[in-house]
Coordinates of C-alpha atoms and ligand atoms in Angstrom, one line a residue:
X134 CA -43.9 92.6 84.0
X135 CA -45.2 89.2 84.2
X136 CA -47.5 87.7 81.9
X137 CA -50.8 88.0 83.4
X138 CA -54.0 86.8 82.6
X139 CA -58.2 89.1 83.1
X140 CA -58.9 87.8 85.9
X141 CA -55.4 88.4 87.2
X142 CA -53.6 84.9 87.3
X143 CA -49.9 85.3 87.2
X144 CA -49.3 83.1 83.7
X145 CA -45.5 81.4 84.9
X146 CA -46.2 77.2 83.0
X147 CA -45.6 75.8 79.3
X148 CA -46.3 72.8 78.0
X149 CA -44.8 71.7 75.3
X150 CA -46.1 69.7 72.8
X151 CA -43.4 68.5 70.7
X152 CA -45.5 65.8 69.0
X153 CA -49.0 64.7 68.7
X154 CA -47.6 60.4 67.8
X155 CA -47.2 57.8 70.1
X156 CA -46.0 54.9 70.5
X157 CA -49.5 53.8 72.7
X158 CA -52.4 53.8 73.0
X159 CA -53.6 54.0 76.3
X160 CA -57.3 53.7 76.8
X161 CA -58.3 56.8 78.4
X162 CA -56.6 58.7 75.4
X163 CA -56.2 57.6 72.4
X164 CA -59.1 55.1 70.2
X165 CA -57.5 51.7 68.8
X166 CA -58.8 52.6 65.4
X167 CA -56.3 54.2 63.5
X168 CA -56.1 57.8 63.6
X169 CA -55.1 60.9 61.6
X170 CA -51.9 62.3 62.3
X171 CA -50.8 65.7 61.5
X172 CA -48.9 65.9 59.1
X173 CA -44.9 66.9 59.6
X174 CA -44.9 70.2 57.5
X175 CA -47.6 70.9 59.9
X176 CA -45.4 70.2 63.4
X177 CA -43.0 73.1 65.1
X178 CA -39.5 72.4 64.0
X179 CA -36.9 72.8 66.9
X180 CA -35.8 76.2 66.6
X181 CA -39.3 77.9 66.3
X182 CA -40.4 76.5 68.7
X183 CA -36.5 77.9 70.6
X184 CA -38.0 81.4 69.8
X185 CA -41.1 81.2 71.2
X186 CA -39.8 79.6 74.4
X187 CA -37.9 82.7 73.7
X188 CA -40.2 85.4 73.5
X189 CA -42.2 83.6 76.4
X190 CA -39.3 83.8 78.7
X191 CA -39.2 87.5 78.1
X192 CA -42.6 86.7 79.6
X193 CA -42.9 86.1 82.7
X194 CA -42.8 81.8 81.7
X195 CA -40.3 80.3 84.3
X196 CA -41.4 76.5 84.1
X197 CA -41.3 75.0 80.8
X198 CA -42.3 71.1 80.9
X199 CA -42.0 69.1 77.8
X200 CA -44.9 66.3 76.4
X201 CA -46.8 65.5 73.6
X202 CA -48.2 62.4 72.7
X203 CA -44.6 60.7 73.2
X204 CA -42.1 63.4 73.6
X205 CA -39.3 61.1 73.9
X206 CA -41.3 59.2 70.2
X207 CA -39.5 62.4 68.9
X208 CA -36.0 62.1 67.4
X209 CA -33.9 65.5 68.7
X210 CA -36.0 66.3 71.5
X211 CA -32.5 65.3 73.9
X212 CA -30.8 68.4 71.9
X213 CA -34.8 70.7 72.2
X214 CA -33.7 70.5 75.5
X215 CA -30.5 71.4 75.8
X216 CA -31.5 74.1 73.6
X217 CA -34.4 75.2 76.5
X218 CA -32.2 75.1 79.8
X219 CA -29.3 76.9 77.4
X220 CA -32.3 80.3 77.0
X221 CA -32.8 80.3 80.7
X222 CA -35.9 77.8 81.7
X223 CA -35.3 77.9 84.9
X224 CA -37.2 74.2 85.3
X225 CA -37.5 72.2 82.5
X226 CA -39.3 69.4 83.0
X227 CA -41.0 66.7 80.9
X228 CA -43.4 63.7 81.2
X229 CA -43.2 60.3 79.4
X230 CA -44.7 57.4 79.0
X231 CA -41.2 55.9 80.4
X232 CA -41.0 53.4 77.0
X233 CA -37.4 54.6 75.8
X234 CA -36.6 56.0 78.3
X235 CA -34.3 53.2 80.2
X236 CA -32.1 53.8 77.7
X237 CA -31.7 57.9 76.8
X238 CA -32.1 59.2 80.9
X239 CA -28.8 59.6 80.8
X240 CA -28.7 62.1 77.5
X241 CA -32.0 63.9 78.9
X242 CA -30.2 64.7 82.2
X243 CA -27.3 65.7 80.3
X244 CA -28.8 67.7 78.3
X245 CA -30.1 69.2 81.4
X246 CA -33.9 68.8 82.6
X247 CA -34.3 68.6 86.2
X248 CA -37.9 66.8 87.1
X249 CA -39.7 64.1 85.0
X250 CA -43.0 62.2 85.1
X251 CA -44.0 58.8 84.0
X252 CA -46.8 57.7 83.5
X253 CA -47.7 54.3 85.1
X254 CA -51.6 53.1 84.6
X255 CA -51.0 49.4 86.0
X256 CA -48.8 47.5 89.0
X257 CA -50.5 44.3 86.5
X258 CA -48.5 43.5 83.7
X259 CA -51.9 42.0 82.2
X260 CA -54.7 45.4 83.1
X261 CA -51.7 47.9 82.0
X262 CA -50.9 45.7 78.3
X263 CA -54.6 46.7 77.9
X264 CA -54.5 50.0 79.3
X265 CA -52.0 51.2 77.0
X266 CA -52.7 47.8 74.7
X267 CA -48.8 47.9 74.4
X268 CA -46.4 45.0 75.6
X269 CA -44.0 47.2 77.2
X270 CA -45.1 46.8 81.2
X271 CA -40.9 46.0 81.8
X272 CA -39.4 48.7 80.3
X273 CA -41.9 51.2 81.7
X274 CA -40.2 49.9 85.3
X275 CA -37.0 49.9 83.9
X276 CA -37.5 53.0 82.9
X277 CA -39.0 54.1 86.3
X278 CA -35.8 53.0 87.8
X279 CA -33.3 54.1 85.7
X280 CA -35.2 58.2 86.3
X281 CA -34.7 56.9 90.3
X282 CA -30.7 55.8 89.8
X283 CA -30.5 59.1 88.5
X284 CA -30.4 62.5 89.7
X285 CA -33.0 63.6 88.2
X286 CA -35.6 64.9 91.2
X287 CA -38.6 64.5 92.4
X288 CA -39.7 61.4 89.9
X289 CA -43.0 61.6 89.9
X290 CA -45.4 58.4 88.5
X291 CA -48.8 59.4 86.7
X292 CA -51.4 57.3 86.9
X293 CA -55.3 57.8 85.5
X294 CA -57.2 56.2 87.1
X295 CA -61.0 54.8 85.0
X296 CA -63.0 53.8 87.2
X297 CA -63.3 49.2 87.1
X298 CA -60.4 49.5 85.0
X299 CA -58.0 50.3 88.0
X300 CA -59.7 51.6 90.5
X301 CA -58.7 48.3 92.3
X302 CA -54.9 49.5 92.3
X303 CA -55.5 52.3 94.9
X304 CA -54.2 50.4 97.0
X305 CA -51.0 49.2 95.3
X306 CA -49.7 52.8 94.5
X307 CA -49.8 54.1 97.8
X308 CA -47.9 50.5 98.4
X309 CA -45.2 51.4 95.3
X310 CA -45.3 55.0 96.4
X311 CA -44.0 53.9 100.2
X312 CA -41.3 51.2 99.2
X313 CA -40.1 53.4 95.7
X314 CA -39.7 56.3 97.7
X315 CA -41.7 58.0 94.8
X316 CA -43.8 60.0 94.4
X317 CA -47.2 59.2 92.7
X318 CA -50.4 61.1 92.1
X319 CA -53.6 59.9 90.9
X320 CA -55.0 62.0 88.1
X321 CA -59.3 62.2 87.4
X322 CA -60.3 61.3 84.0
X323 CA -61.1 63.7 81.8
X324 CA -63.5 64.3 78.4
X325 CA -60.1 64.3 76.1
X326 CA -60.4 61.1 75.3
X327 CA -60.5 60.2 71.5
X328 CA -63.2 57.3 71.9
X329 CA -65.7 60.1 73.6
X330 CA -65.8 56.5 76.5
X331 CA -65.9 59.0 79.2
X332 CA -68.9 59.6 81.7
X333 CA -68.9 61.1 85.0
X334 CA -69.1 57.4 86.1
X335 CA -65.9 56.3 84.9
X336 CA -64.5 59.2 87.2
X337 CA -62.8 57.9 90.5
X338 CA -62.4 61.3 92.7
X339 CA -59.7 62.6 94.4
X340 CA -61.2 62.5 97.9
X341 CA -61.9 58.2 96.8
X342 CA -58.5 57.8 96.6
X343 CA -58.1 59.8 100.0
X344 CA -60.1 57.6 101.9
X345 CA -58.5 54.8 100.9
X346 CA -55.1 55.0 100.9
X347 CA -55.7 57.2 104.2
X348 CA -57.1 54.7 106.1
X349 CA -53.9 52.3 105.9
X350 CA -51.3 54.8 106.4
X351 CA -51.8 57.8 107.8
X352 CA -51.3 60.9 105.7
X353 CA -49.8 64.6 106.7
X354 CA -50.0 67.2 103.9
X355 CA -47.2 68.9 102.5
X356 CA -46.9 73.0 101.1
X357 CA -47.5 72.8 97.9
X358 CA -47.2 76.5 95.2
X359 CA -51.1 78.0 95.0
X360 CA -51.0 77.5 91.0
X361 CA -49.7 73.5 91.4
X362 CA -52.2 70.9 89.9
X363 CA -51.4 67.7 93.1
X364 CA -52.3 67.8 96.9
X365 CA -50.0 66.6 98.4
X366 CA -49.2 64.5 100.5
X367 CA -46.6 62.1 102.7
X368 CA -46.6 59.1 104.8
X369 CA -46.7 59.9 108.4
X370 CA -45.1 56.8 109.2
X371 CA -42.8 56.2 106.2
X372 CA -41.3 57.1 103.2
X373 CA -43.0 58.0 99.6
X374 CA -45.3 60.8 98.9
X375 CA -48.8 61.2 97.1
X376 CA -50.8 63.6 94.3
X377 CA -53.9 64.1 94.0
X378 CA -54.8 65.5 91.0
X379 CA -58.4 66.1 90.5
X380 CA -59.7 68.8 87.4
X381 CA -63.3 67.5 87.8
X382 CA -63.7 67.7 91.6
X383 CA -61.6 70.1 92.9
X384 CA -61.0 71.9 89.8
X385 CA -57.8 74.5 90.1
X386 CA -59.1 76.9 87.7
X387 CA -58.7 79.8 90.2
X388 CA -55.8 79.1 90.5
X389 CA -54.3 78.1 86.6
X390 CA -50.4 79.2 85.7
X391 CA -50.2 77.3 81.8
X392 CA -50.5 77.9 78.3
X393 CA -50.1 75.6 76.0
X394 CA -47.8 75.1 73.1
X395 CA -49.2 72.2 70.7
X396 CA -46.8 70.2 68.0
X397 CA -48.8 72.4 64.7
X398 CA -47.6 75.8 66.8
X399 CA -51.0 76.4 68.3
X400 CA -51.4 78.7 71.6
X401 CA -54.3 77.1 74.1
X402 CA -55.2 79.0 76.6
X403 CA -56.5 76.1 78.5
X404 CA -57.1 72.6 77.5
X405 CA -61.0 72.7 77.0
X406 CA -60.6 76.1 75.0
X407 CA -62.8 75.9 72.1
X408 CA -60.2 78.3 69.9
X409 CA -57.2 77.8 69.8
X410 CA -54.4 80.6 68.6
X411 CA -52.2 80.3 66.0
X412 CA -48.4 81.2 66.1
X413 CA -47.1 79.1 63.1
X414 CA -48.6 81.4 61.0
X415 CA -47.4 84.1 62.8
X416 CA -43.5 82.8 62.7
X417 CA -43.5 81.6 58.7
X418 CA -44.9 84.7 57.5
X419 CA -42.2 87.0 59.0
X420 CA -43.4 88.2 62.4
X421 CA -41.4 90.5 64.6
X422 CA -40.3 89.1 68.1
X423 CA -42.5 92.3 69.0
X424 CA -45.7 91.4 67.2
X425 CA -45.9 87.9 68.3
X426 CA -45.0 88.5 71.9
X427 CA -48.2 91.0 71.6
X428 CA -49.8 88.3 69.5
X429 CA -49.0 86.6 72.7
X430 CA -50.5 89.3 75.5
X431 CA -53.6 89.1 73.4
X432 CA -54.5 85.5 73.6
X433 CA -53.2 85.4 77.4
X434 CA -55.6 87.7 77.8
X435 CA -58.2 86.2 76.6
X436 CA -57.4 82.3 79.4
X437 CA -61.0 81.6 80.4
X438 CA -61.7 81.4 83.5
X439 CA -62.5 77.4 83.7
X440 CA -62.7 74.5 82.0
X441 CA -66.9 74.5 82.4
X442 CA -67.1 70.4 83.0
X443 CA -69.0 70.9 85.2
X444 CA -71.1 72.8 83.9
X445 CA -75.1 72.9 82.0
X446 CA -74.0 71.5 78.6
X447 CA -70.7 70.7 78.3
X448 CA -68.3 70.1 75.8
X449 CA -65.4 68.6 75.4
X450 CA -62.9 70.3 72.8
X451 CA -62.2 68.9 69.6
X452 CA -58.9 67.8 70.3
X453 CA -57.9 65.5 72.3
X454 CA -56.0 65.2 74.7
X455 CA -52.8 63.3 72.1
X456 CA -52.7 66.0 69.9
X457 CA -53.2 68.9 72.3
X458 CA -50.5 67.9 75.2
X459 CA -51.0 67.1 78.8
Ligands
SAM620 N1 -47.0 60.3 76.1 C1 -46.6 60.5 77.8 C2 -47.4 60.1 78.3 O1 -48.2 59.6 78.6 O2 -47.0 60.5 80.0 C3 -47.1 62.8 77.7 C4 -47.8 62.9 76.9 S1 -50.3 62.4 77.9 C5 -50.7 63.4 77.1 C6 -49.9 63.9 79.7 C7 -50.3 63.5 80.9 O3 -51.0 63.1 80.1 C8 -49.9 62.0 81.3 O4 -49.1 61.6 82.5 C9 -51.3 61.2 80.7 O5 -51.8 59.9 81.3 C10 -52.3 62.1 80.7 N2 -54.0 62.1 80.0 C11 -54.0 61.6 78.6 N3 -55.6 61.5 79.0 C12 -55.5 61.8 79.5 C13 -57.1 61.7 80.2 N4 -58.3 62.0 79.4 N5 -57.3 62.3 81.2 C14 -56.3 62.6 82.6 N6 -55.4 62.4 82.3 C15 -54.8 62.3 80.4
SF4_621 FE1 -49.5 58.3 74.8 FE2 -49.2 59.3 76.9 FE3 -51.9 59.0 75.8 FE4 -50.7 57.3 76.8 S1 -51.7 58.6 77.4 S2 -51.6 57.1 74.4 S3 -48.4 57.5 76.2 S4 -49.6 60.1 74.4

């Protein structure tokens, strides 16, 4: 019997955050100011993650995405992926900023990862450096090269668009997708940034992205699973694809199939959940597999109907993206 919430949504996807630390400070995610991190002892050990994922697979999870913070920044992540593969995860993927990918892509592939998403928020070196607050443009491009040269498919490149910063690059990103034959995904900025700078005016909608790209190159819709976050289009006249992820302007909560496990062992039923559920205490206080599985089922039953971003009185959660895991 697959895990199902009280609205009848099958829960099949798990995002596993392996760290809240990151070697980048993207303006839409982290703050330029020093932040506190989870103490190391609060982070789940690999064995603890493995046990929870095993139980969740038993409850019907099929897809696992390893994320963070920056997942490749936690030593041992390749071994963890190999352990997840051995558990029988059908669809095993990672989201990374690409900084460490060129040198470690082969190890990820050998560990059994099947797909990868790489963040790239500007094709302009100076702007990329401003957005990520790093000087890593060449390394990230080399990471994308390494992924494309490997057998990881499809390679998806993610850009979070922020009005007034990188919205002028929509067409350039589309050209990049065509030239590189990859999937370029445009993500709407969500109110999960550490600086709390998000306002509605900073969101570049998926509709705007569609309008501007299709004015240059006709787009053809590509079929997608109902629970997929992206509306996908291919170029009618050539290679490459785009994906529009529009959680603010076109919420997809009605088909949400996701759960999130944070690096400190909290289960979250939504990015915007007001509270999270402590599985680490259960793990560390001798709970049996059956007890933990029952607790997961009762947490899932409480999954909220939607994120509420567009409702009056909306307030962002206290946790920010980097500590939840995107
Ligand atoms: N560090 C990795 C990376 O950047 O790809 C993985 C973790 S990051 C939190 C996962 C995804 O969340 C990235 O695609 C990132 O661009 C996106 N993200 C971060 N903050 C966001 C925000 N406020 N709104 C929308 N997407 C955001
Ligand atoms: Fe780090 Fe990813 Fe957040 Fe950028 S989006 S600061 S790379 S976790």
